[in-house]
Coordinates of C-alpha atoms in Angstrom, one line a residue:
M1 CA 152.3 -53.5 35.4
F2 CA 148.9 -53.0 33.8
R3 CA 146.7 -55.3 31.8
L4 CA 145.5 -54.3 28.4
G5 CA 141.9 -54.9 27.5
M6 CA 141.4 -57.2 24.6
S7 CA 140.1 -54.4 22.4
M8 CA 143.1 -52.2 23.2
F9 CA 145.5 -55.1 22.6
R10 CA 144.0 -55.7 19.1
K11 CA 144.4 -52.0 18.3
L12 CA 148.0 -51.7 19.6
F13 CA 149.5 -55.0 18.5
V14 CA 147.3 -57.3 16.3
V15 CA 146.2 -54.7 13.8
P16 CA 149.7 -53.2 13.1
V17 CA 151.2 -56.7 12.7
M18 CA 148.4 -57.7 10.3
I19 CA 149.0 -54.5 8.3
A20 CA 152.8 -55.2 8.2
V21 CA 152.2 -58.8 7.0
L22 CA 149.8 -57.6 4.4
L23 CA 152.2 -55.0 3.0
I24 CA 155.0 -57.6 2.9
T25 CA 152.7 -60.1 1.2
C26 CA 151.6 -57.6 -1.4
Q27 CA 155.2 -56.6 -2.2
A28 CA 156.2 -60.2 -2.6
A29 CA 153.2 -60.7 -4.9
F30 CA 154.2 -57.8 -7.1
A31 CA 157.8 -59.0 -7.4
Q32 CA 157.1 -62.7 -7.8
D33 CA 158.4 -62.8 -11.4
L34 CA 161.6 -60.7 -10.8
V35 CA 164.8 -62.6 -10.2
K36 CA 167.9 -60.9 -9.0
V37 CA 170.7 -61.7 -11.4
A38 CA 173.4 -59.4 -10.1
D39 CA 173.6 -56.2 -8.0
N40 CA 170.9 -53.9 -9.4
V41 CA 170.1 -56.2 -12.4
Y42 CA 166.9 -58.2 -12.5
A43 CA 165.2 -60.5 -14.9
F44 CA 161.5 -60.8 -15.3
I45 CA 161.0 -64.5 -16.0
A46 CA 157.6 -65.4 -17.5
P47 CA 155.6 -67.7 -15.2
S48 CA 154.2 -69.7 -18.2
D49 CA 154.4 -70.0 -21.9
G50 CA 150.7 -69.1 -22.6
P51 CA 149.5 -66.0 -24.5
A52 CA 148.3 -64.4 -21.2
D53 CA 152.0 -64.5 -20.1
S54 CA 153.4 -63.1 -23.4
Y55 CA 154.1 -66.6 -24.7
G56 CA 156.8 -66.9 -22.1
A57 CA 158.7 -63.8 -23.1
N58 CA 161.2 -62.5 -20.5
A59 CA 162.2 -58.9 -19.8
G60 CA 164.9 -57.1 -17.7
V61 CA 165.6 -54.3 -15.3
V62 CA 168.9 -52.5 -14.9
I63 CA 169.1 -49.9 -12.0
G64 CA 171.7 -47.2 -11.9
N65 CA 172.2 -44.1 -9.8
N66 CA 170.5 -41.9 -12.4
G67 CA 167.6 -44.1 -13.2
I68 CA 166.3 -47.4 -14.6
A69 CA 166.5 -49.1 -18.0
V70 CA 164.0 -51.7 -19.0
V71 CA 164.6 -54.5 -21.5
D72 CA 161.4 -55.3 -23.4
T73 CA 157.8 -54.6 -22.3
L74 CA 155.9 -57.9 -22.7
M75 CA 152.7 -58.4 -24.8
S76 CA 150.0 -56.2 -23.4
A77 CA 149.1 -53.2 -21.4
K78 CA 148.1 -55.5 -18.5
N79 CA 151.4 -57.4 -18.5
A80 CA 153.4 -54.1 -18.8
T81 CA 151.5 -52.7 -15.8
R82 CA 152.2 -55.8 -13.8
F83 CA 155.9 -55.4 -14.8
I84 CA 155.9 -51.8 -13.7
N85 CA 154.5 -52.8 -10.4
D86 CA 157.3 -55.3 -10.0
I87 CA 159.8 -52.6 -10.7
R88 CA 158.3 -50.2 -8.2
S89 CA 158.5 -52.9 -5.5
I90 CA 162.3 -52.8 -5.8
S91 CA 163.1 -49.2 -6.8
D92 CA 161.5 -45.7 -6.9
K93 CA 164.0 -44.3 -9.4
P94 CA 162.7 -43.0 -12.7
I95 CA 162.3 -45.5 -15.5
K96 CA 164.3 -43.5 -18.1
Y97 CA 164.7 -46.0 -21.0
V98 CA 162.9 -48.9 -22.6
I99 CA 165.1 -51.0 -24.9
N100 CA 163.2 -53.1 -27.5
T101 CA 165.4 -56.0 -28.4
H102 CA 163.3 -56.6 -31.6
Y103 CA 159.9 -55.9 -33.1
H104 CA 157.9 -58.9 -32.1
M105 CA 154.7 -58.2 -30.3
D106 CA 155.4 -60.4 -27.2
H107 CA 158.3 -58.0 -26.5
T108 CA 156.8 -54.6 -27.5
F109 CA 153.1 -54.4 -27.0
G110 CA 153.7 -53.1 -23.5
N111 CA 155.6 -50.0 -24.8
A112 CA 152.8 -47.5 -24.4
E113 CA 152.5 -48.1 -20.6
F114 CA 156.2 -47.1 -20.2
A115 CA 155.9 -44.2 -22.5
K116 CA 153.1 -42.8 -20.4
I117 CA 155.5 -42.6 -17.4
G118 CA 158.1 -40.8 -19.4
A119 CA 160.4 -43.6 -20.7
T120 CA 162.4 -43.1 -23.9
I121 CA 161.9 -46.1 -26.2
I122 CA 165.0 -47.3 -28.1
S123 CA 165.6 -50.0 -30.8
Q124 CA 167.8 -50.9 -33.7
E125 CA 166.6 -49.1 -36.8
N126 CA 165.3 -52.2 -38.6
A127 CA 163.3 -53.1 -35.6
R128 CA 161.5 -49.8 -35.6
Q129 CA 160.7 -50.2 -39.3
N130 CA 159.3 -53.7 -38.7
M131 CA 157.2 -52.4 -35.9
E132 CA 155.6 -49.9 -38.1
K133 CA 155.0 -52.5 -40.8
Y134 CA 153.6 -55.4 -38.7
L135 CA 152.4 -54.3 -35.3
P136 CA 149.2 -52.5 -36.3
Y137 CA 148.0 -55.6 -38.2
E138 CA 149.0 -57.9 -35.3
L139 CA 147.1 -55.8 -32.8
A140 CA 144.0 -55.6 -35.0
H141 CA 144.1 -59.4 -35.5
F142 CA 145.1 -60.4 -32.0
Q143 CA 142.8 -63.5 -32.1
N144 CA 145.2 -65.0 -34.7
F145 CA 147.9 -65.0 -31.9
G146 CA 145.7 -66.8 -29.3
L147 CA 144.9 -63.6 -27.4
T148 CA 141.5 -62.7 -26.0
Q149 CA 139.8 -59.3 -25.9
D150 CA 140.3 -59.2 -22.2
E151 CA 144.0 -59.9 -22.5
V152 CA 144.6 -57.0 -25.0
E153 CA 142.3 -54.5 -23.3
G154 CA 143.9 -51.1 -23.1
T155 CA 146.9 -52.1 -25.3
T156 CA 148.1 -49.5 -27.8
I157 CA 151.2 -49.3 -29.9
A158 CA 154.1 -47.0 -29.0
Y159 CA 157.2 -46.9 -31.3
P160 CA 160.8 -46.2 -30.5
T161 CA 161.7 -42.6 -30.6
V162 CA 165.5 -43.3 -30.7
T163 CA 167.1 -45.8 -33.1
F164 CA 170.7 -46.8 -33.9
Q165 CA 172.4 -48.9 -36.5
N166 CA 175.2 -50.9 -34.9
K167 CA 176.0 -49.9 -31.4
M168 CA 174.7 -47.6 -28.7
G169 CA 175.6 -46.9 -25.1
L170 CA 173.5 -45.9 -22.1
D171 CA 174.9 -44.3 -19.0
L172 CA 172.9 -44.8 -15.8
G173 CA 175.6 -43.2 -13.6
D174 CA 177.2 -46.2 -12.0
Q175 CA 175.9 -48.7 -14.6
E176 CA 176.8 -48.8 -18.3
I177 CA 174.7 -50.6 -20.8
Q178 CA 175.9 -51.6 -24.3
L179 CA 173.3 -52.1 -27.1
I180 CA 174.9 -54.3 -29.7
Y181 CA 173.5 -55.3 -33.2
P182 CA 175.3 -58.5 -34.2
G183 CA 173.7 -58.6 -37.6
P184 CA 170.6 -60.5 -38.7
S185 CA 169.5 -63.4 -36.6
H186 CA 166.0 -64.2 -35.2
T187 CA 165.0 -61.0 -37.1
D188 CA 166.9 -58.4 -39.0
G189 CA 166.8 -56.1 -36.0
N190 CA 167.6 -58.2 -33.0
I191 CA 170.0 -56.7 -30.5
L192 CA 172.0 -57.9 -27.5
V193 CA 171.9 -55.8 -24.2
Y194 CA 175.1 -56.2 -22.4
V195 CA 175.8 -55.0 -18.8
P196 CA 179.6 -55.3 -18.5
K197 CA 179.9 -54.4 -14.8
A198 CA 177.4 -57.0 -13.8
K199 CA 178.6 -59.5 -16.4
V200 CA 175.0 -60.0 -17.5
L201 CA 173.7 -60.3 -21.1
F202 CA 170.1 -60.0 -22.1
A203 CA 170.2 -62.1 -25.3
A204 CA 166.5 -61.8 -26.1
D205 CA 165.3 -64.2 -28.8
I206 CA 168.7 -64.7 -30.2
L207 CA 168.7 -67.3 -27.5
V208 CA 165.6 -69.2 -26.3
T209 CA 166.2 -72.0 -23.8
D210 CA 163.9 -75.1 -23.8
Y211 CA 161.5 -73.2 -26.2
Y212 CA 161.1 -73.8 -29.9
P213 CA 162.1 -70.6 -31.7
M214 CA 160.0 -68.8 -34.3
L215 CA 162.0 -68.8 -37.5
G216 CA 159.7 -66.9 -39.9
D217 CA 162.1 -63.9 -40.0
A218 CA 165.3 -65.8 -39.4
D219 CA 168.6 -65.8 -41.1
I220 CA 170.0 -69.0 -39.8
N221 CA 173.6 -68.6 -41.0
E222 CA 173.9 -65.1 -39.5
W223 CA 172.1 -66.2 -36.4
V224 CA 174.7 -68.9 -35.8
K225 CA 177.4 -66.1 -36.0
A226 CA 175.5 -64.1 -33.5
L227 CA 175.5 -67.0 -31.1
D228 CA 179.2 -67.4 -31.6
F229 CA 179.6 -63.8 -30.7
I230 CA 177.7 -64.2 -27.5
N231 CA 180.3 -66.7 -26.4
T232 CA 183.1 -64.2 -26.8
L233 CA 181.6 -61.8 -24.2
N234 CA 182.6 -61.9 -20.5
V235 CA 179.3 -62.9 -18.9
T236 CA 178.3 -65.0 -16.0
S237 CA 174.5 -64.9 -16.6
I238 CA 172.6 -64.9 -19.9
I239 CA 168.9 -64.0 -19.9
P240 CA 167.2 -65.6 -23.0
G241 CA 164.2 -64.2 -24.7
H242 CA 162.2 -67.2 -23.4
G243 CA 163.2 -69.7 -20.8
P244 CA 165.3 -69.8 -17.6
I245 CA 168.5 -67.9 -16.9
S246 CA 171.0 -69.6 -19.2
T247 CA 174.7 -70.6 -19.6
P248 CA 177.2 -70.8 -22.5
K249 CA 176.2 -74.4 -23.0
D250 CA 172.6 -73.3 -23.7
V251 CA 174.1 -71.0 -26.4
T252 CA 176.0 -73.9 -28.0
D253 CA 172.8 -76.1 -27.8
M254 CA 170.8 -73.4 -29.5
K255 CA 173.4 -73.2 -32.3
E256 CA 173.2 -77.0 -32.9
F257 CA 169.5 -76.9 -32.7
L258 CA 169.2 -74.2 -35.4
L259 CA 171.6 -76.0 -37.8
A260 CA 169.8 -79.3 -37.4
F261 CA 166.4 -77.7 -37.8
D262 CA 167.5 -75.9 -41.0
Q263 CA 169.1 -79.0 -42.5
N264 CA 166.0 -81.2 -41.8
A265 CA 163.5 -78.6 -42.9
K266 CA 165.2 -78.1 -46.2
K267 CA 165.3 -81.9 -46.9
L268 CA 161.7 -82.4 -45.9
C269 CA 160.4 -79.4 -47.8
A270 CA 162.1 -80.7 -51.0
R271 CA 159.9 -83.8 -50.7
S272 CA 156.6 -82.5 -49.3
T273 CA 154.5 -79.4 -48.9
D274 CA 152.5 -80.8 -46.0
S275 CA 153.4 -78.4 -43.2
D276 CA 151.7 -80.6 -40.5
F277 CA 153.8 -83.6 -41.6
I278 CA 157.0 -81.6 -41.8
A279 CA 156.5 -80.0 -38.4
S280 CA 155.7 -83.3 -36.6
T281 CA 158.7 -85.0 -38.3
I282 CA 161.1 -82.3 -37.3
Q283 CA 159.8 -82.3 -33.8
N284 CA 160.5 -86.0 -33.6
L285 CA 163.9 -85.7 -35.1
L286 CA 165.3 -82.9 -32.9
P287 CA 166.1 -82.8 -29.2
L288 CA 163.0 -82.2 -27.2
R289 CA 162.1 -78.7 -26.1
H290 CA 159.3 -78.4 -23.7
H291 CA 157.6 -75.1 -24.8
S292 CA 156.1 -73.4 -27.8
A293 CA 156.0 -76.3 -30.3
L294 CA 153.1 -74.3 -31.9
W295 CA 155.8 -72.1 -33.6
I296 CA 157.2 -75.1 -35.6
K297 CA 154.5 -75.1 -38.2
P298 CA 154.4 -71.4 -39.0
S299 CA 158.2 -71.4 -39.1
I300 CA 158.0 -74.1 -41.8
E301 CA 155.3 -72.3 -43.8
I302 CA 156.8 -68.9 -43.7
K303 CA 160.5 -69.5 -44.0
Y304 CA 160.7 -72.8 -46.0
L305 CA 157.5 -73.3 -47.9
K306 CA 157.0 -69.6 -48.4
N307 CA 153.3 -70.1 -48.8
S308 CA 152.3 -67.7 -46.0
N309 CA 153.4 -64.3 -44.6
S310 CA 151.3 -64.3 -41.5
I311 CA 150.6 -66.3 -38.4
N312 CA 147.4 -67.9 -37.1
V313 CA 148.1 -70.2 -34.1
N314 CA 144.4 -71.3 -34.2
E315 CA 144.9 -73.3 -37.4

């Protein structure tokens, strides 16, 4: 048996081991926000509720034999690039489709990065119209939404090139995806993304768990019906638009929260036009949610007092 010199030992053993560890560490870092929900179905769970992390917006990945479908694209080019890196850490299949669940910027401002790599962007037809109406203003006035120049650097708008009215199906080979428009809810163009084989539902902002919802575009009565519809589907995992992976109980809690918010907001707005007072009172009356209380005030102003049609989280 021969003895290796220290220099040769480092070259033959230490360096390769260090490289292997580095590669594994980098891959783990890329995929740190992806959670496996079922075979070939992943959720991108936001690490925080701040503007740099798309205000806590979640996204999704469905992998089939023929390619990948992505559910929402987060709130900037930087976040979308990070998401793409996450996807590439688990699959090298082509990203064929991007599904926009609704028009809001925290779910759509990453579209262009996916379009650059050949993905077809899909949405409900109302969502596409709302994107054209609102997104240019929102990107131009990004400071109103708590974003910095650095956070939006490189962000451009890419619109859906395919739209539908009520239902649409996508075939990834061994994985079917159903796009379902349940009617107006969080907005007039929100959809559900259902993966029957995996029994997974991406509910987007029709369900937000432990977050205060933004109600500026909401139709509360129809939203409640959409939540009831969710509980008719055969699912084992529900990915909300914001918050942790959820259950049917979270859907019921959301329904009760919306009805209570609506009832209290109407009563308070009949007596006062002070949005700060109304927002703080509602927050004290309703069950605590730990994230995104900043949306209560604009929800009151836009939906109930109707004295504003835009958002500025800095006020």
